[in-house]
PDB file of C-alpha atoms and ligand atoms in Angstrom:
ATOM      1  CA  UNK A   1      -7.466  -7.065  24.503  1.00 65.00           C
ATOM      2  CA  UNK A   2      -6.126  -3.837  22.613  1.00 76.00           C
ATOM      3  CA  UNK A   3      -7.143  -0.776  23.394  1.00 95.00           C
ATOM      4  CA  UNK A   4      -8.703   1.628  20.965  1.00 98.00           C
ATOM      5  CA  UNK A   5      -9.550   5.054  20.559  1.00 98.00           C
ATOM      6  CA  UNK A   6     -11.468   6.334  17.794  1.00 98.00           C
ATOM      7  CA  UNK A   7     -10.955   9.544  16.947  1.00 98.00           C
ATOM      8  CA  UNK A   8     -12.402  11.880  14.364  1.00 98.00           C
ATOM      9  CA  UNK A   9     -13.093  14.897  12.373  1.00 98.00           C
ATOM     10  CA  UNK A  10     -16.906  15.626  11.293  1.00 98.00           C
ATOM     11  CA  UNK A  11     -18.411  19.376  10.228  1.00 96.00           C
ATOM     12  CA  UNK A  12     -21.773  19.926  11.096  1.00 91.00           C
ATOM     13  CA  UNK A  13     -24.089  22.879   8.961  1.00 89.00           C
ATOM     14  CA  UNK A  14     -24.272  23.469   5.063  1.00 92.00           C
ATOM     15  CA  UNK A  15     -22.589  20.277   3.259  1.00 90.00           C
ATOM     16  CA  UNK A  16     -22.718  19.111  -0.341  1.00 87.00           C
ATOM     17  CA  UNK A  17     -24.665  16.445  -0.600  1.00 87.00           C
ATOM     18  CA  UNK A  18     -25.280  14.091  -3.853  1.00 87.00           C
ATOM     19  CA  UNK A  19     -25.075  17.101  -6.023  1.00 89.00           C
ATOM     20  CA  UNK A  20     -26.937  19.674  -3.937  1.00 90.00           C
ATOM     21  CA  UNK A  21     -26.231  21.463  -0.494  1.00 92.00           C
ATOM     22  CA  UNK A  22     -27.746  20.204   2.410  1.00 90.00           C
ATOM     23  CA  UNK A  23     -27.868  21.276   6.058  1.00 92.00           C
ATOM     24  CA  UNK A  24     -26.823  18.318   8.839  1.00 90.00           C
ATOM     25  CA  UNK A  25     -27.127  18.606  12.443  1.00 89.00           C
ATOM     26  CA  UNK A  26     -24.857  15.861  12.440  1.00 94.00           C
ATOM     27  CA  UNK A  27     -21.433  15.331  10.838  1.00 96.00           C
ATOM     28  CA  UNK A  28     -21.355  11.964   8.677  1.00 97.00           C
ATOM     29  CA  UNK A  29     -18.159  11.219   9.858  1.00 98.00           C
ATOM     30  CA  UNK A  30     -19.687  11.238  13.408  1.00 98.00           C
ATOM     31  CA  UNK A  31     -22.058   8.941  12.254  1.00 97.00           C
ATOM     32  CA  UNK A  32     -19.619   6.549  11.252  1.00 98.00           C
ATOM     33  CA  UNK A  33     -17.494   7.087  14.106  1.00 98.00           C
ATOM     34  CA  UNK A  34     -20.317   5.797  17.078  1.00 98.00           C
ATOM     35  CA  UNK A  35     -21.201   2.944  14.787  1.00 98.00           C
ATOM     36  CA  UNK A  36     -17.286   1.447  14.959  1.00 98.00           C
ATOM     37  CA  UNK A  37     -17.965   2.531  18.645  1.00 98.00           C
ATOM     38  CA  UNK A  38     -20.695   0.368  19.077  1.00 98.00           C
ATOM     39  CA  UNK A  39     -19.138  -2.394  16.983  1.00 98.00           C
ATOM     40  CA  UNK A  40     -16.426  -3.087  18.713  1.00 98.00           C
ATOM     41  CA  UNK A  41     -16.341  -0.260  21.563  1.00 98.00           C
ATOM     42  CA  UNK A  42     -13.112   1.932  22.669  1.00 97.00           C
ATOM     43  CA  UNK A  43     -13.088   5.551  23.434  1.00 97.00           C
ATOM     44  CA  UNK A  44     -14.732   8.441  20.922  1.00 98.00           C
ATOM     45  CA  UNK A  45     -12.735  11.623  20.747  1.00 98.00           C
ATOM     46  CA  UNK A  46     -13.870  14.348  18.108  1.00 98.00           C
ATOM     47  CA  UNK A  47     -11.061  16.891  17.227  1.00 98.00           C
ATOM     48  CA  UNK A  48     -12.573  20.595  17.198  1.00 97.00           C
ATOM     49  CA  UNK A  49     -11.023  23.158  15.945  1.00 98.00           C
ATOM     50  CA  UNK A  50     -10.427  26.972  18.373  1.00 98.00           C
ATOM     51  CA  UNK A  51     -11.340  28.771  14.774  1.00 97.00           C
ATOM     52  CA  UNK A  52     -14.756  26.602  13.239  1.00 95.00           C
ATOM     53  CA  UNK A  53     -15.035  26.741   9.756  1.00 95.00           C
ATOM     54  CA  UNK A  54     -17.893  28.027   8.199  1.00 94.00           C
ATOM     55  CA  UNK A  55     -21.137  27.032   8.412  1.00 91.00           C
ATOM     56  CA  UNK A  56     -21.722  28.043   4.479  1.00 93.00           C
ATOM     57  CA  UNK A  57     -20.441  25.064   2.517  1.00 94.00           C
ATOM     58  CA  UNK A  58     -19.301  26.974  -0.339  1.00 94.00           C
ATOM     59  CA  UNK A  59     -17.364  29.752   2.407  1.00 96.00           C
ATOM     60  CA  UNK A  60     -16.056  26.606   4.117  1.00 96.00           C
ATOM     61  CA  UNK A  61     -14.483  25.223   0.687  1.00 96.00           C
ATOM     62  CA  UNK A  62     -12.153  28.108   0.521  1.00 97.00           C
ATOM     63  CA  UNK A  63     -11.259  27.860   4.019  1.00 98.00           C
ATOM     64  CA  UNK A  64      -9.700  24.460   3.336  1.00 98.00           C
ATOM     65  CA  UNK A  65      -8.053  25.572   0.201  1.00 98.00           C
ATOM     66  CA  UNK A  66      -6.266  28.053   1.608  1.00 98.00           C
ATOM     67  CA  UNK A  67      -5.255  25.950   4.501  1.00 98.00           C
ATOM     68  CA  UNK A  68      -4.191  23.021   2.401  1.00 98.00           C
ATOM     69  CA  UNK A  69      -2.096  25.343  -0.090  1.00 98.00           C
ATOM     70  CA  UNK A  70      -0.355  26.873   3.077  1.00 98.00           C
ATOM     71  CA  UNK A  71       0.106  23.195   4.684  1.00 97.00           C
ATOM     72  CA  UNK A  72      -1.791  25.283   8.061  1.00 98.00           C
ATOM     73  CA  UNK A  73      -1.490  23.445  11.178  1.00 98.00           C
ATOM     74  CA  UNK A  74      -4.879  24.667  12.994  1.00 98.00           C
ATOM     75  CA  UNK A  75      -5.099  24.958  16.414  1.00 98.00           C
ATOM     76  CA  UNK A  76      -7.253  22.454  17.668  1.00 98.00           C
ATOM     77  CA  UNK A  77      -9.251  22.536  21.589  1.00 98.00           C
ATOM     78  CA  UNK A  78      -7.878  19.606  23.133  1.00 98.00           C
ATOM     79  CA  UNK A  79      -5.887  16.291  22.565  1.00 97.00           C
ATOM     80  CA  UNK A  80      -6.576  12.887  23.516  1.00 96.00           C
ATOM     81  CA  UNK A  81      -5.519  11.892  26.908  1.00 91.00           C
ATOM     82  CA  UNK A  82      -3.377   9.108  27.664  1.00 93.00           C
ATOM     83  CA  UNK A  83      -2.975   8.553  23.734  1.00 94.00           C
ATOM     84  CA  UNK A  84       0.287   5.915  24.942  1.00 92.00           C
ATOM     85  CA  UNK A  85      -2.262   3.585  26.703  1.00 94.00           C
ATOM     86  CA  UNK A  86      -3.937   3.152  22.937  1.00 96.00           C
ATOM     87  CA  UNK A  87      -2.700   0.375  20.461  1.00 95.00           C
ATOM     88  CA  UNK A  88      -5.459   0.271  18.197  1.00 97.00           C
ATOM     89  CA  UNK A  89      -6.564   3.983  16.452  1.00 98.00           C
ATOM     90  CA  UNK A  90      -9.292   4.313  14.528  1.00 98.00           C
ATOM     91  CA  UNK A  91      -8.781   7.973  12.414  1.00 98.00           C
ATOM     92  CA  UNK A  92     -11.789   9.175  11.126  1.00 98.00           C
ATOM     93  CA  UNK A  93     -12.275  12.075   8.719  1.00 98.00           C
ATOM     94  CA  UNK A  94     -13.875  13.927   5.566  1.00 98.00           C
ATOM     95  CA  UNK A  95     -12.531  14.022   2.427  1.00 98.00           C
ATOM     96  CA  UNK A  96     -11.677  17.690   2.268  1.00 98.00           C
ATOM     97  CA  UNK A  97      -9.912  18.626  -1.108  1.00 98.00           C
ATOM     98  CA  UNK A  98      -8.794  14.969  -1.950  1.00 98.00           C
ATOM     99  CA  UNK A  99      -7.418  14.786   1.564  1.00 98.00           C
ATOM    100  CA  UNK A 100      -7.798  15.194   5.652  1.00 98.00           C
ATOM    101  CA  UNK A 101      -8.367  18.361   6.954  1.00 98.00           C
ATOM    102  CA  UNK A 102      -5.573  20.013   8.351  1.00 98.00           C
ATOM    103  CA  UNK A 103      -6.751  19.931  11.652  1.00 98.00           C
ATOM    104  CA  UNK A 104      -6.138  16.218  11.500  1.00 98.00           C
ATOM    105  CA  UNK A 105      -2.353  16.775  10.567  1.00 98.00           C
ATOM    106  CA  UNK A 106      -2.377  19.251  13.572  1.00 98.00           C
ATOM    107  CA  UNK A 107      -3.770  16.070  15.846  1.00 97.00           C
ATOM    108  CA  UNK A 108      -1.314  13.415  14.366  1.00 97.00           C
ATOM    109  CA  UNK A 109       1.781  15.215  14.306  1.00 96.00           C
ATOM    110  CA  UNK A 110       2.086  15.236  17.740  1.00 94.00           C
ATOM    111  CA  UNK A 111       2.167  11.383  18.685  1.00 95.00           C
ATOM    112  CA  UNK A 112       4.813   9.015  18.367  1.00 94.00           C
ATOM    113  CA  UNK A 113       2.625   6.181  16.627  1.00 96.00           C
ATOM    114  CA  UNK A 114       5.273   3.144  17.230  1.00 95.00           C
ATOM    115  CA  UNK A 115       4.108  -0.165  18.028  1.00 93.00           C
ATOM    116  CA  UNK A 116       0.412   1.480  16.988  1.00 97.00           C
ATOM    117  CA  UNK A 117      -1.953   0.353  14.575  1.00 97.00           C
ATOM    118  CA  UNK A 118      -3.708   3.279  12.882  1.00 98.00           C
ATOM    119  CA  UNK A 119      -7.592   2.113  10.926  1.00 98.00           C
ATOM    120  CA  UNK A 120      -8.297   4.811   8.709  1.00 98.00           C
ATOM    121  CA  UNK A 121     -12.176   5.736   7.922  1.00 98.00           C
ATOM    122  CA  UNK A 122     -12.990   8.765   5.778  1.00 98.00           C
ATOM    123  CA  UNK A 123     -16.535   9.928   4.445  1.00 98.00           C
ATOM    124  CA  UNK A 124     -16.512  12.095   0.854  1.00 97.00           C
ATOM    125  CA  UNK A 125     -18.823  12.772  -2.030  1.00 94.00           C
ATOM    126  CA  UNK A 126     -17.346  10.753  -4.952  1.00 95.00           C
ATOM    127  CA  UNK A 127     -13.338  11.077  -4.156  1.00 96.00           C
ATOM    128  CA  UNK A 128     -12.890   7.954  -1.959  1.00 98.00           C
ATOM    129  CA  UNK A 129     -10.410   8.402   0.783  1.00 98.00           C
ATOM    130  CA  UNK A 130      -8.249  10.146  -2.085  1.00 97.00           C
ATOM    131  CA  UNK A 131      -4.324  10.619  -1.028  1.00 97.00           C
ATOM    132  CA  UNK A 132      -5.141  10.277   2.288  1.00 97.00           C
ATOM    133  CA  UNK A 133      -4.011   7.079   3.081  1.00 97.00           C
ATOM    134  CA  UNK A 134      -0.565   8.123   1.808  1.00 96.00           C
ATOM    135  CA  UNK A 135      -0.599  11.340   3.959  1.00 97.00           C
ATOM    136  CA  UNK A 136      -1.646   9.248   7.050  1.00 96.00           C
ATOM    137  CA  UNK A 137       0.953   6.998   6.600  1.00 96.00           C
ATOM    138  CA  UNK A 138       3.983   9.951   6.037  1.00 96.00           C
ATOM    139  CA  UNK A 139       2.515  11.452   9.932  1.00 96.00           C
ATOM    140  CA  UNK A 140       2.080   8.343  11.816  1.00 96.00           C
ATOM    141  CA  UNK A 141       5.958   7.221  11.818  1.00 92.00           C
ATOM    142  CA  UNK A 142       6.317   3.694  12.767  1.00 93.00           C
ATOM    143  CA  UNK A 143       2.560   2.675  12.470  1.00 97.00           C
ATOM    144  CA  UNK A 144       0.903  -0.254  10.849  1.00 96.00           C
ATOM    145  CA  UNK A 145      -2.173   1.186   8.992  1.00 96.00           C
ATOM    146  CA  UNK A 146      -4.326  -0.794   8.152  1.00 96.00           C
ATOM    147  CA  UNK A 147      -6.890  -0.780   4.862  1.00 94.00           C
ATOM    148  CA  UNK A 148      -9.298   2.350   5.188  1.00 96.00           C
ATOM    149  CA  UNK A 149     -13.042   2.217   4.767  1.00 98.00           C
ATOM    150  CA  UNK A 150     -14.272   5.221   2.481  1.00 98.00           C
ATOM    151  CA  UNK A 151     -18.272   5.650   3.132  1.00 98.00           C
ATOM    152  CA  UNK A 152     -20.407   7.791   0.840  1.00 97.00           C
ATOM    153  CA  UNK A 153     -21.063  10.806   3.211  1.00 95.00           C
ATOM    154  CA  UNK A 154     -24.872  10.770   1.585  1.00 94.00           C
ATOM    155  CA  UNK A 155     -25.524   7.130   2.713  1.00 96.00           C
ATOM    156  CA  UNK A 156     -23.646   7.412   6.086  1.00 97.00           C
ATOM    157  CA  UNK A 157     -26.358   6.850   8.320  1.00 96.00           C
ATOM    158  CA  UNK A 158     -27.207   3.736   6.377  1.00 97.00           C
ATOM    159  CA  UNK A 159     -23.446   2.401   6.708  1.00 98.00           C
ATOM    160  CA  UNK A 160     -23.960   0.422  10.002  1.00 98.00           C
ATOM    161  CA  UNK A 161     -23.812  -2.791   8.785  1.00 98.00           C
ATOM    162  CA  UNK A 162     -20.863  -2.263   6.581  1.00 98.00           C
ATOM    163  CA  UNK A 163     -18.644  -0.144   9.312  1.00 98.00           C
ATOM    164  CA  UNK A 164     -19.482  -2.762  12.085  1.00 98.00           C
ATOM    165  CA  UNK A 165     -18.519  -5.559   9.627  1.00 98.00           C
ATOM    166  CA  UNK A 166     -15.450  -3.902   8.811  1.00 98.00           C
ATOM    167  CA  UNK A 167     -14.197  -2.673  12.134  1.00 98.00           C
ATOM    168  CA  UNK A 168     -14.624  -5.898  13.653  1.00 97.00           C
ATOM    169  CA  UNK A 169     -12.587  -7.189  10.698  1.00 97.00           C
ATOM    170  CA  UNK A 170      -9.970  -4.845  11.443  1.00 96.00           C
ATOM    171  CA  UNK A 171      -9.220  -5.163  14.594  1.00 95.00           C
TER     172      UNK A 171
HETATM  173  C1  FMN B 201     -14.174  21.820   2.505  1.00 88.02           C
HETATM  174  C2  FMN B 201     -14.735  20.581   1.858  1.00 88.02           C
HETATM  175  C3  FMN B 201     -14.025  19.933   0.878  1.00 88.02           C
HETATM  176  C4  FMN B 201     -14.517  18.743   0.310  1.00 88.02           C
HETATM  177  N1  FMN B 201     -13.764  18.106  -0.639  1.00 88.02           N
HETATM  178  C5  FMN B 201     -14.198  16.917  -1.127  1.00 88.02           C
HETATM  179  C6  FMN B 201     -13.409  16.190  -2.072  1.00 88.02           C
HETATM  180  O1  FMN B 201     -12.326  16.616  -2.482  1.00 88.02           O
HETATM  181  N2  FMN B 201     -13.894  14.996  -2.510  1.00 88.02           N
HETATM  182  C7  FMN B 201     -15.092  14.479  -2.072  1.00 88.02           C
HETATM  183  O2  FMN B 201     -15.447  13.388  -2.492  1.00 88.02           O
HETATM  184  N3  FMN B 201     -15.861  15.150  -1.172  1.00 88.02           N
HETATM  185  C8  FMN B 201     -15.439  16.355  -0.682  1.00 88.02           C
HETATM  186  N4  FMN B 201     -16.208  17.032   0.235  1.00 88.02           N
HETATM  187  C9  FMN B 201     -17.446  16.408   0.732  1.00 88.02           C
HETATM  188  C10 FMN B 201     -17.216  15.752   2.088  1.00 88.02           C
HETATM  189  O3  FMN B 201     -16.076  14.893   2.069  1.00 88.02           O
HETATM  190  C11 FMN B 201     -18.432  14.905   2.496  1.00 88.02           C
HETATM  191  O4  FMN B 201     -19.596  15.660   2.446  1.00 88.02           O
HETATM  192  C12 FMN B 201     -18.238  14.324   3.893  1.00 88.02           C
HETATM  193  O5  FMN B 201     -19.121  13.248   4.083  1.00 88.02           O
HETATM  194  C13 FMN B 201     -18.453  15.347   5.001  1.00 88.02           C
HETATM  195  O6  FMN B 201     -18.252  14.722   6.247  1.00 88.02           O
HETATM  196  P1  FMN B 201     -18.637  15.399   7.636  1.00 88.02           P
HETATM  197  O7  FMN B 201     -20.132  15.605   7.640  1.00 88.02           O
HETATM  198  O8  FMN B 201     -18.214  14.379   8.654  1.00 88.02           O
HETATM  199  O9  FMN B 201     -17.851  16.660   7.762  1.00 88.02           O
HETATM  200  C14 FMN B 201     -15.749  18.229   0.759  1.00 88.02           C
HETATM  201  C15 FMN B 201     -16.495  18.915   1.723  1.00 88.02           C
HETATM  202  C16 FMN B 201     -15.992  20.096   2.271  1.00 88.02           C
HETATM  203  C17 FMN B 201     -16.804  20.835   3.309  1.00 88.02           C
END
């Protein structure tokens, strides 16, 4: 049975949310994230970042432009252990600026992905999973990625049915 690690991104604090702000004690990402973990189990990791962004939404926006402009490479607090006993890697994220954020780049650049198959998930406000798909693909040499799932961020914690329908489809 392959083994799979899902691994993730998700902010926490001031977010935009179906054209408003909204504070969430939880990341929508991370909700997405444990219900593929329940679906189909594996291993949760959550990437956090040594500097957090901001809190303030609007603050945090212009923290990730200025990253993505100067293609940063954040240091991030830890990497997934024994990443070569994976096969099957669920990469979860939010759509930050029609993309991942760079903290994710800073995660995936490090792996050799042969022989792995990489399941993309991504939650945004309107912008889909954007380029990322094509970014994923240009850092995970020799992967097979497989369709992504793009989940309003607003209606995450409705999504169950959908993710666990999907992940269990794709793997
Ligand atoms: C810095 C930043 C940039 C964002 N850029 C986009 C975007 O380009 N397109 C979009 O649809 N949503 C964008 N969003 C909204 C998030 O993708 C959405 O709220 C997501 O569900 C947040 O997930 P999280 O709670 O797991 O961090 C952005 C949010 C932030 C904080």
């Amino acid at each position: 049975m392959a083994k799979i690690l899902i691994v993730y991104y998700s902010r926490k604090g001031e977010n935009y949310w179906n054209g408003g702000l909204k504070n969430i004690s939880k990341g929508n990402t991370e909700r997405v994230a444990e219900f593929i973990q329940k679906a189909v189990g594996g291993d949760l990791f959550e990437v956090e970042t040594v500097k957090p962004y901001s809190e303030s939404y609007m603050t945090c926006i212009e923290e990730a432009k200025a990253e993505l402009r100067a293609k940063a490479r954040p240091e991030i607090k830890a990497f997934p252990e024994n990443f070569d006993d994976y096969d099957t890697i669920f990469v979860g994220y939010p759509n930050w600026w029609g993309t991942m954020p760079m903290c994710m780049f800073t995660l995936l650049e490090k792996y050799d992905f042969s022989d792995k198959t990489v399941i993309p998930f991504c939650t945004n406000e309107g912008s889909g999973m954007g380029g990322s798909e094509r970014d994923l693909k240009k850092l995970c040499v020799g992967a097979t990625v497989k369709q992504g799932l793009a989940i309003h961020g607003a209606e995450s914690a409705e999504s169950e049915s959908k993710v666990a329908a999907w992940a269990k489809k794709s793997v």
